[in-house]
PDB file of N, CA and C in Angstrom:
ATOM      1  N   MET A  45      28.263   1.087  -6.541  1.00 88.00           N
ATOM      2  CA  MET A  45      27.733   2.022  -7.511  1.00 88.00           C
ATOM      3  C   MET A  45      26.777   1.260  -8.423  1.00 88.00           C
ATOM      4  N   HIS A  46      25.580   1.790  -8.591  1.00 90.00           N
ATOM      5  CA  HIS A  46      24.587   1.198  -9.487  1.00 90.00           C
ATOM      6  C   HIS A  46      24.399   2.130 -10.678  1.00 90.00           C
ATOM      7  N   THR A  47      24.172   1.557 -11.832  1.00 93.00           N
ATOM      8  CA  THR A  47      23.904   2.337 -13.038  1.00 93.00           C
ATOM      9  C   THR A  47      22.498   2.031 -13.510  1.00 93.00           C
ATOM     10  N   ASN A  48      21.737   3.095 -13.793  1.00 90.00           N
ATOM     11  CA  ASN A  48      20.367   2.958 -14.305  1.00 90.00           C
ATOM     12  C   ASN A  48      19.505   2.098 -13.373  1.00 90.00           C
ATOM     13  N   LEU A  49      19.549   2.400 -12.065  1.00 87.00           N
ATOM     14  CA  LEU A  49      18.844   1.641 -11.037  1.00 87.00           C
ATOM     15  C   LEU A  49      17.340   1.631 -11.289  1.00 87.00           C
ATOM     16  N   PHE A  50      16.735   0.465 -11.314  1.00 87.00           N
ATOM     17  CA  PHE A  50      15.302   0.277 -11.585  1.00 87.00           C
ATOM     18  C   PHE A  50      14.882   0.945 -12.893  1.00 87.00           C
ATOM     19  N   GLY A  51      15.796   1.001 -13.860  1.00 90.00           N
ATOM     20  CA  GLY A  51      15.469   1.616 -15.143  1.00 90.00           C
ATOM     21  C   GLY A  51      15.634   3.121 -15.166  1.00 90.00           C
ATOM     22  N   GLY A  52      16.221   3.696 -14.110  1.00 91.00           N
ATOM     23  CA  GLY A  52      16.489   5.134 -14.070  1.00 91.00           C
ATOM     24  C   GLY A  52      17.666   5.487 -14.968  1.00 91.00           C
ATOM     25  N   VAL A  53      18.210   6.678 -14.767  1.00 91.00           N
ATOM     26  CA  VAL A  53      19.295   7.178 -15.603  1.00 91.00           C
ATOM     27  C   VAL A  53      20.470   7.584 -14.729  1.00 91.00           C
ATOM     28  N   GLY A  54      21.667   7.177 -15.111  1.00 91.00           N
ATOM     29  CA  GLY A  54      22.876   7.616 -14.427  1.00 91.00           C
ATOM     30  C   GLY A  54      23.258   6.722 -13.260  1.00 91.00           C
ATOM     31  N   GLU A  55      24.247   7.189 -12.527  1.00 91.00           N
ATOM     32  CA  GLU A  55      24.802   6.419 -11.420  1.00 91.00           C
ATOM     33  C   GLU A  55      24.155   6.801 -10.096  1.00 91.00           C
ATOM     34  N   VAL A  56      23.991   5.790  -9.244  1.00 90.00           N
ATOM     35  CA  VAL A  56      23.484   5.981  -7.885  1.00 90.00           C
ATOM     36  C   VAL A  56      24.436   5.242  -6.952  1.00 90.00           C
ATOM     37  N   ARG A  57      25.016   5.978  -6.034  1.00 90.00           N
ATOM     38  CA  ARG A  57      25.914   5.371  -5.044  1.00 90.00           C
ATOM     39  C   ARG A  57      25.059   4.967  -3.851  1.00 90.00           C
ATOM     40  N   VAL A  58      25.063   3.684  -3.506  1.00 88.00           N
ATOM     41  CA  VAL A  58      24.268   3.159  -2.400  1.00 88.00           C
ATOM     42  C   VAL A  58      25.214   2.531  -1.382  1.00 88.00           C
ATOM     43  N   VAL A  59      25.110   2.978  -0.107  1.00 88.00           N
ATOM     44  CA  VAL A  59      25.958   2.469   0.961  1.00 88.00           C
ATOM     45  C   VAL A  59      25.074   2.079   2.135  1.00 88.00           C
ATOM     46  N   SER A  60      25.270   0.872   2.669  1.00 86.00           N
ATOM     47  CA  SER A  60      24.534   0.443   3.852  1.00 86.00           C
ATOM     48  C   SER A  60      25.123   1.129   5.082  1.00 86.00           C
ATOM     49  N   LEU A  61      24.243   1.678   5.926  1.00 85.00           N
ATOM     50  CA  LEU A  61      24.685   2.355   7.142  1.00 85.00           C
ATOM     51  C   LEU A  61      24.523   1.484   8.386  1.00 85.00           C
ATOM     52  N   LEU A  62      23.888   0.320   8.230  1.00 84.00           N
ATOM     53  CA  LEU A  62      23.684  -0.593   9.353  1.00 84.00           C
ATOM     54  C   LEU A  62      24.626  -1.779   9.231  1.00 84.00           C
ATOM     55  N   HIS A  63      25.174  -2.155  10.349  1.00 82.00           N
ATOM     56  CA  HIS A  63      26.041  -3.326  10.390  1.00 82.00           C
ATOM     57  C   HIS A  63      25.551  -4.187  11.547  1.00 82.00           C
ATOM     58  N   GLY A  64      24.865  -5.270  11.230  1.00 77.00           N
ATOM     59  CA  GLY A  64      24.284  -6.116  12.255  1.00 77.00           C
ATOM     60  C   GLY A  64      22.818  -5.786  12.461  1.00 77.00           C
ATOM     61  N   VAL A  65      22.238  -6.360  13.491  1.00 71.00           N
ATOM     62  CA  VAL A  65      20.813  -6.205  13.784  1.00 71.00           C
ATOM     63  C   VAL A  65      20.555  -4.842  14.414  1.00 71.00           C
ATOM     64  N   SER A  66      19.547  -4.153  13.898  1.00 78.00           N
ATOM     65  CA  SER A  66      19.174  -2.832  14.408  1.00 78.00           C
ATOM     66  C   SER A  66      17.651  -2.710  14.441  1.00 78.00           C
ATOM     67  N   ALA A  67      17.012  -3.658  15.084  1.00 78.00           N
ATOM     68  CA  ALA A  67      15.544  -3.672  15.148  1.00 78.00           C
ATOM     69  C   ALA A  67      15.031  -2.331  15.669  1.00 78.00           C
ATOM     70  N   PRO A  68      13.947  -1.815  15.134  1.00 81.00           N
ATOM     71  CA  PRO A  68      13.031  -2.472  14.212  1.00 81.00           C
ATOM     72  C   PRO A  68      13.400  -2.264  12.743  1.00 81.00           C
ATOM     73  N   PHE A  69      14.524  -1.657  12.454  1.00 78.00           N
ATOM     74  CA  PHE A  69      14.894  -1.350  11.071  1.00 78.00           C
ATOM     75  C   PHE A  69      15.507  -2.554  10.385  1.00 78.00           C
ATOM     76  N   THR A  70      15.186  -2.708   9.102  1.00 79.00           N
ATOM     77  CA  THR A  70      15.781  -3.781   8.308  1.00 79.00           C
ATOM     78  C   THR A  70      16.896  -3.255   7.416  1.00 79.00           C
ATOM     79  N   ALA A  71      16.931  -1.934   7.226  1.00 79.00           N
ATOM     80  CA  ALA A  71      17.978  -1.327   6.403  1.00 79.00           C
ATOM     81  C   ALA A  71      18.045   0.166   6.684  1.00 79.00           C
ATOM     82  N   ALA A  72      19.215   0.719   6.524  1.00 83.00           N
ATOM     83  CA  ALA A  72      19.436   2.167   6.505  1.00 83.00           C
ATOM     84  C   ALA A  72      20.477   2.391   5.425  1.00 83.00           C
ATOM     85  N   LEU A  73      20.086   3.110   4.388  1.00 82.00           N
ATOM     86  CA  LEU A  73      20.947   3.274   3.227  1.00 82.00           C
ATOM     87  C   LEU A  73      21.230   4.737   2.954  1.00 82.00           C
ATOM     88  N   SER A  74      22.431   5.019   2.519  1.00 85.00           N
ATOM     89  CA  SER A  74      22.785   6.326   1.991  1.00 85.00           C
ATOM     90  C   SER A  74      22.786   6.183   0.473  1.00 85.00           C
ATOM     91  N   CYS A  75      22.019   7.036  -0.207  1.00 86.00           N
ATOM     92  CA  CYS A  75      21.936   6.984  -1.670  1.00 86.00           C
ATOM     93  C   CYS A  75      22.261   8.361  -2.235  1.00 86.00           C
ATOM     94  N   GLU A  76      23.169   8.408  -3.177  1.00 87.00           N
ATOM     95  CA  GLU A  76      23.563   9.665  -3.806  1.00 87.00           C
ATOM     96  C   GLU A  76      23.364   9.544  -5.312  1.00 87.00           C
ATOM     97  N   LEU A  77      22.483  10.398  -5.851  1.00 88.00           N
ATOM     98  CA  LEU A  77      22.220  10.399  -7.284  1.00 88.00           C
ATOM     99  C   LEU A  77      23.171  11.343  -7.989  1.00 88.00           C
ATOM    100  N   ALA A  78      23.651  10.930  -9.160  1.00 87.00           N
ATOM    101  CA  ALA A  78      24.477  11.790  -9.995  1.00 87.00           C
ATOM    102  C   ALA A  78      23.626  12.961 -10.492  1.00 87.00           C
ATOM    103  N   PRO A  79      24.245  14.110 -10.816  1.00 86.00           N
ATOM    104  CA  PRO A  79      23.487  15.217 -11.406  1.00 86.00           C
ATOM    105  C   PRO A  79      22.697  14.724 -12.617  1.00 86.00           C
ATOM    106  N   GLU A  80      21.456  15.154 -12.716  1.00 86.00           N
ATOM    107  CA  GLU A  80      20.539  14.751 -13.780  1.00 86.00           C
ATOM    108  C   GLU A  80      20.185  13.267 -13.711  1.00 86.00           C
ATOM    109  N   GLY A  81      20.508  12.613 -12.604  1.00 88.00           N
ATOM    110  CA  GLY A  81      20.232  11.191 -12.457  1.00 88.00           C
ATOM    111  C   GLY A  81      18.834  10.923 -11.934  1.00 88.00           C
ATOM    112  N   SER A  82      18.441   9.660 -12.021  1.00 88.00           N
ATOM    113  CA  SER A  82      17.145   9.259 -11.497  1.00 88.00           C
ATOM    114  C   SER A  82      17.181   7.795 -11.071  1.00 88.00           C
ATOM    115  N   VAL A  83      16.292   7.462 -10.161  1.00 89.00           N
ATOM    116  CA  VAL A  83      16.022   6.077  -9.802  1.00 89.00           C
ATOM    117  C   VAL A  83      14.678   5.768 -10.439  1.00 89.00           C
ATOM    118  N   GLY A  84      14.609   4.706 -11.229  1.00 89.00           N
ATOM    119  CA  GLY A  84      13.390   4.387 -11.958  1.00 89.00           C
ATOM    120  C   GLY A  84      12.239   3.963 -11.066  1.00 89.00           C
ATOM    121  N   ALA A  85      11.055   3.970 -11.636  1.00 89.00           N
ATOM    122  CA  ALA A  85       9.835   3.615 -10.907  1.00 89.00           C
ATOM    123  C   ALA A  85       9.909   2.176 -10.393  1.00 89.00           C
ATOM    124  N   HIS A  86       9.520   2.001  -9.141  1.00 89.00           N
ATOM    125  CA  HIS A  86       9.435   0.679  -8.534  1.00 89.00           C
ATOM    126  C   HIS A  86       8.485   0.754  -7.344  1.00 89.00           C
ATOM    127  N   VAL A  87       8.161  -0.386  -6.770  1.00 91.00           N
ATOM    128  CA  VAL A  87       7.190  -0.476  -5.682  1.00 91.00           C
ATOM    129  C   VAL A  87       7.882  -0.969  -4.415  1.00 91.00           C
ATOM    130  N   GLN A  88       7.546  -0.357  -3.279  1.00 82.00           N
ATOM    131  CA  GLN A  88       8.049  -0.820  -1.983  1.00 82.00           C
ATOM    132  C   GLN A  88       7.373  -2.148  -1.679  1.00 82.00           C
ATOM    133  N   GLN A  89       8.116  -3.257  -1.830  1.00 86.00           N
ATOM    134  CA  GLN A  89       7.516  -4.577  -1.686  1.00 86.00           C
ATOM    135  C   GLN A  89       7.740  -5.218  -0.330  1.00 86.00           C
ATOM    136  N   ASP A  90       8.836  -4.895   0.348  1.00 84.00           N
ATOM    137  CA  ASP A  90       9.157  -5.588   1.595  1.00 84.00           C
ATOM    138  C   ASP A  90       8.978  -4.726   2.839  1.00 84.00           C
ATOM    139  N   ASP A  91       9.382  -3.473   2.760  1.00 83.00           N
ATOM    140  CA  ASP A  91       9.365  -2.596   3.931  1.00 83.00           C
ATOM    141  C   ASP A  91       9.011  -1.177   3.517  1.00 83.00           C
ATOM    142  N   PRO A  92       8.336  -0.423   4.390  1.00 86.00           N
ATOM    143  CA  PRO A  92       8.163   1.005   4.118  1.00 86.00           C
ATOM    144  C   PRO A  92       9.532   1.679   4.201  1.00 86.00           C
ATOM    145  N   GLU A  93       9.636   2.879   3.670  1.00 86.00           N
ATOM    146  CA  GLU A  93      10.928   3.568   3.602  1.00 86.00           C
ATOM    147  C   GLU A  93      10.731   5.049   3.914  1.00 86.00           C
ATOM    148  N   LEU A  94      11.727   5.647   4.513  1.00 86.00           N
ATOM    149  CA  LEU A  94      11.737   7.084   4.758  1.00 86.00           C
ATOM    150  C   LEU A  94      12.954   7.653   4.042  1.00 86.00           C
ATOM    151  N   VAL A  95      12.723   8.552   3.091  1.00 87.00           N
ATOM    152  CA  VAL A  95      13.804   9.195   2.349  1.00 87.00           C
ATOM    153  C   VAL A  95      14.065  10.548   2.997  1.00 87.00           C
ATOM    154  N   ILE A  96      15.299  10.772   3.416  1.00 86.00           N
ATOM    155  CA  ILE A  96      15.694  12.037   4.047  1.00 86.00           C
ATOM    156  C   ILE A  96      16.780  12.670   3.188  1.00 86.00           C
ATOM    157  N   ALA A  97      16.506  13.850   2.667  1.00 88.00           N
ATOM    158  CA  ALA A  97      17.504  14.555   1.862  1.00 88.00           C
ATOM    159  C   ALA A  97      18.476  15.272   2.797  1.00 88.00           C
ATOM    160  N   VAL A  98      19.769  15.147   2.513  1.00 86.00           N
ATOM    161  CA  VAL A  98      20.775  15.824   3.336  1.00 86.00           C
ATOM    162  C   VAL A  98      21.504  16.924   2.582  1.00 86.00           C
ATOM    163  N   SER A  99      21.457  16.886   1.249  1.00 86.00           N
ATOM    164  CA  SER A  99      22.050  17.961   0.457  1.00 86.00           C
ATOM    165  C   SER A  99      21.517  17.866  -0.964  1.00 86.00           C
ATOM    166  N   GLY A 100      21.750  18.902  -1.737  1.00 85.00           N
ATOM    167  CA  GLY A 100      21.287  18.921  -3.118  1.00 85.00           C
ATOM    168  C   GLY A 100      19.795  19.153  -3.199  1.00 85.00           C
ATOM    169  N   ASP A 101      19.236  18.872  -4.365  1.00 87.00           N
ATOM    170  CA  ASP A 101      17.796  18.996  -4.531  1.00 87.00           C
ATOM    171  C   ASP A 101      17.323  17.993  -5.563  1.00 87.00           C
ATOM    172  N   GLY A 102      16.029  17.755  -5.564  1.00 87.00           N
ATOM    173  CA  GLY A 102      15.423  16.810  -6.478  1.00 87.00           C
ATOM    174  C   GLY A 102      13.964  16.657  -6.125  1.00 87.00           C
ATOM    175  N   GLU A 103      13.382  15.563  -6.560  1.00 89.00           N
ATOM    176  CA  GLU A 103      11.995  15.306  -6.203  1.00 89.00           C
ATOM    177  C   GLU A 103      11.749  13.804  -6.192  1.00 89.00           C
ATOM    178  N   ALA A 104      10.811  13.417  -5.335  1.00 89.00           N
ATOM    179  CA  ALA A 104      10.334  12.044  -5.294  1.00 89.00           C
ATOM    180  C   ALA A 104       8.886  12.066  -5.744  1.00 89.00           C
ATOM    181  N   ARG A 105       8.499  11.098  -6.529  1.00 90.00           N
ATOM    182  CA  ARG A 105       7.110  10.972  -6.960  1.00 90.00           C
ATOM    183  C   ARG A 105       6.582   9.672  -6.378  1.00 90.00           C
ATOM    184  N   VAL A 106       5.567   9.811  -5.520  1.00 90.00           N
ATOM    185  CA  VAL A 106       5.021   8.680  -4.789  1.00 90.00           C
ATOM    186  C   VAL A 106       3.543   8.541  -5.130  1.00 90.00           C
ATOM    187  N   ASN A 107       3.184   7.418  -5.725  1.00 91.00           N
ATOM    188  CA  ASN A 107       1.795   7.169  -6.135  1.00 91.00           C
ATOM    189  C   ASN A 107       1.229   8.356  -6.911  1.00 91.00           C
ATOM    190  N   GLY A 108       2.065   8.954  -7.771  1.00 90.00           N
ATOM    191  CA  GLY A 108       1.635  10.054  -8.629  1.00 90.00           C
ATOM    192  C   GLY A 108       1.784  11.444  -8.036  1.00 90.00           C
ATOM    193  N   ALA A 109       2.018  11.555  -6.739  1.00 92.00           N
ATOM    194  CA  ALA A 109       2.174  12.863  -6.092  1.00 92.00           C
ATOM    195  C   ALA A 109       3.648  13.279  -6.108  1.00 92.00           C
ATOM    196  N   VAL A 110       3.906  14.550  -6.432  1.00 91.00           N
ATOM    197  CA  VAL A 110       5.272  15.073  -6.487  1.00 91.00           C
ATOM    198  C   VAL A 110       5.645  15.673  -5.132  1.00 91.00           C
ATOM    199  N   HIS A 111       6.823  15.261  -4.615  1.00 90.00           N
ATOM    200  CA  HIS A 111       7.340  15.759  -3.344  1.00 90.00           C
ATOM    201  C   HIS A 111       8.723  16.362  -3.591  1.00 90.00           C
ATOM    202  N   PRO A 112       8.867  17.704  -3.537  1.00 89.00           N
ATOM    203  CA  PRO A 112      10.191  18.304  -3.690  1.00 89.00           C
ATOM    204  C   PRO A 112      11.113  17.829  -2.567  1.00 89.00           C
ATOM    205  N   LEU A 113      12.375  17.640  -2.892  1.00 88.00           N
ATOM    206  CA  LEU A 113      13.370  17.240  -1.895  1.00 88.00           C
ATOM    207  C   LEU A 113      14.552  18.191  -1.935  1.00 88.00           C
ATOM    208  N   ASP A 114      14.873  18.775  -0.813  1.00 87.00           N
ATOM    209  CA  ASP A 114      16.146  19.457  -0.638  1.00 87.00           C
ATOM    210  C   ASP A 114      16.573  19.233   0.798  1.00 87.00           C
ATOM    211  N   ALA A 115      17.718  19.769   1.187  1.00 87.00           N
ATOM    212  CA  ALA A 115      18.296  19.461   2.497  1.00 87.00           C
ATOM    213  C   ALA A 115      17.271  19.574   3.612  1.00 87.00           C
ATOM    214  N   SER A 116      17.229  18.561   4.455  1.00 84.00           N
ATOM    215  CA  SER A 116      16.396  18.482   5.658  1.00 84.00           C
ATOM    216  C   SER A 116      14.927  18.201   5.386  1.00 84.00           C
ATOM    217  N   GLN A 117      14.556  17.762   4.189  1.00 89.00           N
ATOM    218  CA  GLN A 117      13.186  17.348   3.921  1.00 89.00           C
ATOM    219  C   GLN A 117      13.126  15.831   3.866  1.00 89.00           C
ATOM    220  N   ALA A 118      11.956  15.289   4.169  1.00 89.00           N
ATOM    221  CA  ALA A 118      11.777  13.843   4.148  1.00 89.00           C
ATOM    222  C   ALA A 118      10.493  13.482   3.417  1.00 89.00           C
ATOM    223  N   VAL A 119      10.470  12.292   2.853  1.00 89.00           N
ATOM    224  CA  VAL A 119       9.297  11.756   2.172  1.00 89.00           C
ATOM    225  C   VAL A 119       9.116  10.315   2.642  1.00 89.00           C
ATOM    226  N   TYR A 120       7.905   9.991   3.070  1.00 88.00           N
ATOM    227  CA  TYR A 120       7.577   8.638   3.510  1.00 88.00           C
ATOM    228  C   TYR A 120       7.095   7.807   2.325  1.00 88.00           C
ATOM    229  N   LEU A 121       7.618   6.601   2.189  1.00 87.00           N
ATOM    230  CA  LEU A 121       7.236   5.678   1.129  1.00 87.00           C
ATOM    231  C   LEU A 121       6.581   4.459   1.784  1.00 87.00           C
ATOM    232  N   PRO A 122       5.248   4.435   1.856  1.00 87.00           N
ATOM    233  CA  PRO A 122       4.578   3.311   2.517  1.00 87.00           C
ATOM    234  C   PRO A 122       4.722   2.014   1.737  1.00 87.00           C
ATOM    235  N   LEU A 123       4.520   0.908   2.425  1.00 88.00           N
ATOM    236  CA  LEU A 123       4.551  -0.398   1.789  1.00 88.00           C
ATOM    237  C   LEU A 123       3.546  -0.410   0.639  1.00 88.00           C
ATOM    238  N   GLY A 124       3.967  -0.859  -0.532  1.00 90.00           N
ATOM    239  CA  GLY A 124       3.110  -0.909  -1.704  1.00 90.00           C
ATOM    240  C   GLY A 124       3.113   0.353  -2.544  1.00 90.00           C
ATOM    241  N   ALA A 125       3.824   1.394  -2.102  1.00 89.00           N
ATOM    242  CA  ALA A 125       3.860   2.660  -2.846  1.00 89.00           C
ATOM    243  C   ALA A 125       4.702   2.529  -4.111  1.00 89.00           C
ATOM    244  N   ALA A 126       4.169   3.038  -5.221  1.00 90.00           N
ATOM    245  CA  ALA A 126       4.934   3.135  -6.463  1.00 90.00           C
ATOM    246  C   ALA A 126       5.651   4.478  -6.439  1.00 90.00           C
ATOM    247  N   HIS A 127       6.962   4.484  -6.696  1.00 87.00           N
ATOM    248  CA  HIS A 127       7.703   5.741  -6.583  1.00 87.00           C
ATOM    249  C   HIS A 127       8.961   5.733  -7.444  1.00 87.00           C
ATOM    250  N   PHE A 128       9.463   6.944  -7.685  1.00 85.00           N
ATOM    251  CA  PHE A 128      10.775   7.121  -8.300  1.00 85.00           C
ATOM    252  C   PHE A 128      11.326   8.470  -7.870  1.00 85.00           C
ATOM    253  N   ALA A 129      12.601   8.677  -8.099  1.00 83.00           N
ATOM    254  CA  ALA A 129      13.263   9.920  -7.682  1.00 83.00           C
ATOM    255  C   ALA A 129      14.083  10.471  -8.833  1.00 83.00           C
ATOM    256  N   VAL A 130      14.130  11.796  -8.936  1.00 84.00           N
ATOM    257  CA  VAL A 130      14.922  12.451  -9.972  1.00 84.00           C
ATOM    258  C   VAL A 130      15.712  13.599  -9.355  1.00 84.00           C
ATOM    259  N   ARG A 131      16.840  13.872  -9.951  1.00 81.00           N
ATOM    260  CA  ARG A 131      17.662  15.011  -9.558  1.00 81.00           C
ATOM    261  C   ARG A 131      17.839  15.878 -10.791  1.00 81.00           C
ATOM    262  N   PRO A 132      17.403  17.153 -10.717  1.00 73.00           N
ATOM    263  CA  PRO A 132      17.466  18.005 -11.901  1.00 73.00           C
ATOM    264  C   PRO A 132      18.898  18.372 -12.275  1.00 73.00           C
ATOM    265  N   GLN A 133      19.018  18.897 -13.477  1.00 61.00           N
ATOM    266  CA  GLN A 133      20.317  19.399 -13.942  1.00 61.00           C
ATOM    267  C   GLN A 133      20.738  20.557 -13.061  1.00 61.00           C
ATOM    268  N   PRO A 134      22.021  20.612 -12.665  1.00 62.00           N
ATOM    269  CA  PRO A 134      22.510  21.734 -11.856  1.00 62.00           C
ATOM    270  C   PRO A 134      22.325  23.072 -12.601  1.00 62.00           C
ATOM    271  N   ALA A 135      22.047  24.116 -11.838  1.00 58.00           N
ATOM    272  CA  ALA A 135      21.901  25.451 -12.433  1.00 58.00           C
ATOM    273  C   ALA A 135      23.233  25.901 -13.014  1.00 58.00           C
ATOM    274  N   ALA A 136      23.190  26.561 -14.145  1.00 56.00           N
ATOM    275  CA  ALA A 136      24.415  27.018 -14.810  1.00 56.00           C
ATOM    276  C   ALA A 136      24.934  28.288 -14.167  1.00 56.00           C
TER     277      ALA A 136
END
């Protein structure tokens, strides 16, 4: 569990889904943001990334462009992309 990841707000549960070598991938992670949580702005420095939403809703902002995220949507984060993710407050 990470708190205020990259300067974001709230808790983010991060779990590695790969065990051992899985070329060409260097990582596969499951990330779950707390309600109203966010991952702070940072840059993809080592590898490009593909974010796939499996439930809930939120948005990713990549190089200034807003990409809505809900179940079954994906956002590509190219190498060098500045990005962050937010999850809105649940509807009352």
